Short mmCIF file of C-alpha atoms in Angstrom, two decimals:
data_model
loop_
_atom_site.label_atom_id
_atom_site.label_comp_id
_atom_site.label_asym_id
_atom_site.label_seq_id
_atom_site.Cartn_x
_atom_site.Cartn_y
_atom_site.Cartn_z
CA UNK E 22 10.81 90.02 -29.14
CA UNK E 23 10.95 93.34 -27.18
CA UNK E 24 11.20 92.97 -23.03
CA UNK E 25 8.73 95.12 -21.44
CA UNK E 26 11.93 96.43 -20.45
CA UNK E 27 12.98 97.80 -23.71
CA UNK E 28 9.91 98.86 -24.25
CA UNK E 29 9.17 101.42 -21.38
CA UNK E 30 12.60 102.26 -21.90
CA UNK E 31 11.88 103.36 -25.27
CA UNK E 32 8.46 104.76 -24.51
CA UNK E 33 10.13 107.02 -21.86
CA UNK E 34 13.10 108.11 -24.06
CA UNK E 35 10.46 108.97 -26.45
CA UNK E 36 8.85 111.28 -24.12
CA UNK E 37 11.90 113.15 -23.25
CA UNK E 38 12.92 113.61 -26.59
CA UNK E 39 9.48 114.80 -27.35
CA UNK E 40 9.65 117.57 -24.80
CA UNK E 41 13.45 118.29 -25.83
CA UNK E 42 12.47 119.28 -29.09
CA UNK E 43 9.27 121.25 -28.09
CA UNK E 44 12.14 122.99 -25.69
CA UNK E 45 14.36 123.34 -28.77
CA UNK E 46 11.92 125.07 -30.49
CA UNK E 47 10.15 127.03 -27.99
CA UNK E 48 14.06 127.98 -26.67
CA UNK E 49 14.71 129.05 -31.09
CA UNK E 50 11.20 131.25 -30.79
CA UNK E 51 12.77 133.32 -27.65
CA UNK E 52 15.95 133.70 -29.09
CA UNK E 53 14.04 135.02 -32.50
CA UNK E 54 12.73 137.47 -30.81
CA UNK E 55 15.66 138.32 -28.15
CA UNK E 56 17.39 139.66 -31.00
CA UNK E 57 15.53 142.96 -30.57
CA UNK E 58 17.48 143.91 -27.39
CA UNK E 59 20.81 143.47 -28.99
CA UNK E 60 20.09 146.50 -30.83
CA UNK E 61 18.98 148.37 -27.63
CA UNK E 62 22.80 149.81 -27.19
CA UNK E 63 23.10 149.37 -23.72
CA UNK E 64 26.88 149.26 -23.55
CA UNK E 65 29.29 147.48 -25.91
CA UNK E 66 27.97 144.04 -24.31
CA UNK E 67 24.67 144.68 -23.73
CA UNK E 68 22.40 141.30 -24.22
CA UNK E 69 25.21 139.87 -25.76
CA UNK E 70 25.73 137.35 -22.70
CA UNK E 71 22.57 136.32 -22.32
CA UNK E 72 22.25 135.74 -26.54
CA UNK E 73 25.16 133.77 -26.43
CA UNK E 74 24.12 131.86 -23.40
CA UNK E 75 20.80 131.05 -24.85
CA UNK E 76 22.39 129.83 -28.27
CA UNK E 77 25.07 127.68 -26.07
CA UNK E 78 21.93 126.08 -24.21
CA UNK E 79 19.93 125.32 -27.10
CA UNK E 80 23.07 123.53 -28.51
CA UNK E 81 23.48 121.54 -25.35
CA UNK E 82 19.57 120.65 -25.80
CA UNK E 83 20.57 119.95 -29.73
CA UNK E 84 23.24 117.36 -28.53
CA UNK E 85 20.96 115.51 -25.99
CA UNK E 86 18.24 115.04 -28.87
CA UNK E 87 21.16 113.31 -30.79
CA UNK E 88 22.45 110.90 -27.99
CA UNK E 89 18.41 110.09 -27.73
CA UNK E 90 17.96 109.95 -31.03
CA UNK E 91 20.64 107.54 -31.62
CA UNK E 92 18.80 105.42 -28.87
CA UNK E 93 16.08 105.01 -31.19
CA UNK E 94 18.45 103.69 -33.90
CA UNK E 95 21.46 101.23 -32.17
CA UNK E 96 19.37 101.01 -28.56
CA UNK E 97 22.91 102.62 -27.03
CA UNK E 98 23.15 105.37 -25.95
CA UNK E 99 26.47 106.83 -27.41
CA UNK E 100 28.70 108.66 -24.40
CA UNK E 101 30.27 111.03 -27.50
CA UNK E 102 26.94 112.81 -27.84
CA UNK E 103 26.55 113.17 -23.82
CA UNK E 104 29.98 114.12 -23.66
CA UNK E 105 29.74 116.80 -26.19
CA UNK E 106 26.58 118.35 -24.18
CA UNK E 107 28.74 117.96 -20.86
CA UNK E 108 31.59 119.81 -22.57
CA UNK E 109 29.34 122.60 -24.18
CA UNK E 110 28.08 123.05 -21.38
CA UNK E 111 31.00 123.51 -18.98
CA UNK E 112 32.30 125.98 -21.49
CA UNK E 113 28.91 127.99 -21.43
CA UNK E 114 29.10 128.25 -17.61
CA UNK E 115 32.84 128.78 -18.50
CA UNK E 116 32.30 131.90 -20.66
CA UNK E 117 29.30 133.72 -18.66
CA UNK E 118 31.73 133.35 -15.53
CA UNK E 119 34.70 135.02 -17.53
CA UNK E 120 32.40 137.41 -19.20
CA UNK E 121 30.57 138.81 -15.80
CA UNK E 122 34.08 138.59 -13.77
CA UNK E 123 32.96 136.16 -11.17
CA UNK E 124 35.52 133.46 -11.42
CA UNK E 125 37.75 133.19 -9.08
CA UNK E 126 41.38 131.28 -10.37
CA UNK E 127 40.32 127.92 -8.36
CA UNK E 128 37.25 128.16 -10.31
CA UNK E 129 39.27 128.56 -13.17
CA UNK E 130 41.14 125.64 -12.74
CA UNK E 131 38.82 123.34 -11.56
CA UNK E 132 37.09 124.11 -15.20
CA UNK E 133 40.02 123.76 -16.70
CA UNK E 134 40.95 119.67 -15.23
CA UNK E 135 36.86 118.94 -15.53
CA UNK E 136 37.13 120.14 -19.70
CA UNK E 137 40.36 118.19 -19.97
CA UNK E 138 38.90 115.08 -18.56
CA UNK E 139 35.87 115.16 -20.46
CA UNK E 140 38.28 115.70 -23.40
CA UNK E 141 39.75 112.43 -22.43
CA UNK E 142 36.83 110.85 -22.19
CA UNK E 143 35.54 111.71 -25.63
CA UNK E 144 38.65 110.67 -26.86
CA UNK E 145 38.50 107.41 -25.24
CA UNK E 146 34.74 106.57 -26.10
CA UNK E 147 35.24 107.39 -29.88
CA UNK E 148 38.21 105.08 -29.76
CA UNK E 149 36.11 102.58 -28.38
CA UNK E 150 33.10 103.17 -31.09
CA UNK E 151 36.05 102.47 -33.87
CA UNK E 152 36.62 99.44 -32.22
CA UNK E 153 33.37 97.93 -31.60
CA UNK E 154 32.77 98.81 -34.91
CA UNK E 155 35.55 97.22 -36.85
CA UNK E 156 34.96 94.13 -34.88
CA UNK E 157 31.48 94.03 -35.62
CA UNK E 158 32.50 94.83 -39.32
CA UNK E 159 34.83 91.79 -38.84
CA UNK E 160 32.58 89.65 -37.92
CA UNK E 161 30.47 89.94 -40.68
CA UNK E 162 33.11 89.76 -42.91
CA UNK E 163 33.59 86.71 -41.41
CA UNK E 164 30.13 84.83 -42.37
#
């Protein structure tokens, strides 16, 4: 039987997934139609930035909707998913700072050790997942 715990817990991870996905789509609409100014041929970058921006944020929103939706199904949430989202977005900010010329080397660096660490991380939480589930797989091999 459900806690009331686990169940306001899933009603409010329902919610936010509901109004990630409404943002995921909304977010796909305004890129639809921000295609228009990439023809505008202002410059050999023009819009490009800010297209390539949007797309990176509507991934990050894709990869939170994942971790959420994997909620729903193992009621863990899976630190891969978040990590992915972290990491896409650290690169985003990564690229519109390299692209517009306002990072400074420190800035560069610090970017650099966060990326790695996540890296580390990801690296470390799938080997975990493999574990967890071979023992689990063990276990039932076991009964």
């Amino acid at each position: 039987m459900k806690t009331i715990f686990d169940r306001m817990t899933d009603v409010v991870f329902g919610f936010i997934l509901f109004f990630i996905v409404i943002a995921i789509f909304i977010g796909v609409i305004q890129l639809f139609f921000s295609v228009g100014k990439l023809l505008s041929f202002e410059g050999i970058t023009g819009y490009y930035i800010d297209f390539i921006s949007d797309v990176l944020t509507i991934y990050v929103l894709v990869e939170l909707s994942r971790s959420l939706t994997e909620y729903f199904k193992s009621h863990k949430l899976r630190l891969t998913f978040i990590i992915d989202a972290a990491i896409v977005f650290t690169i985003r900010e990564l690229l519109i700072g390299l692209f517009k010329h306002e990072l400074k080397p420190d800035m560069l660096y610090a970017f650099t050790a966060f990326i790695l660490v996540l890296g580390l991380l990801r690296i470390g939480s799938i080997l975990v997942y493999q574990k967890e589930k071979e023992m689990i797989h063990n276990d039932n091999a076991a009964d």
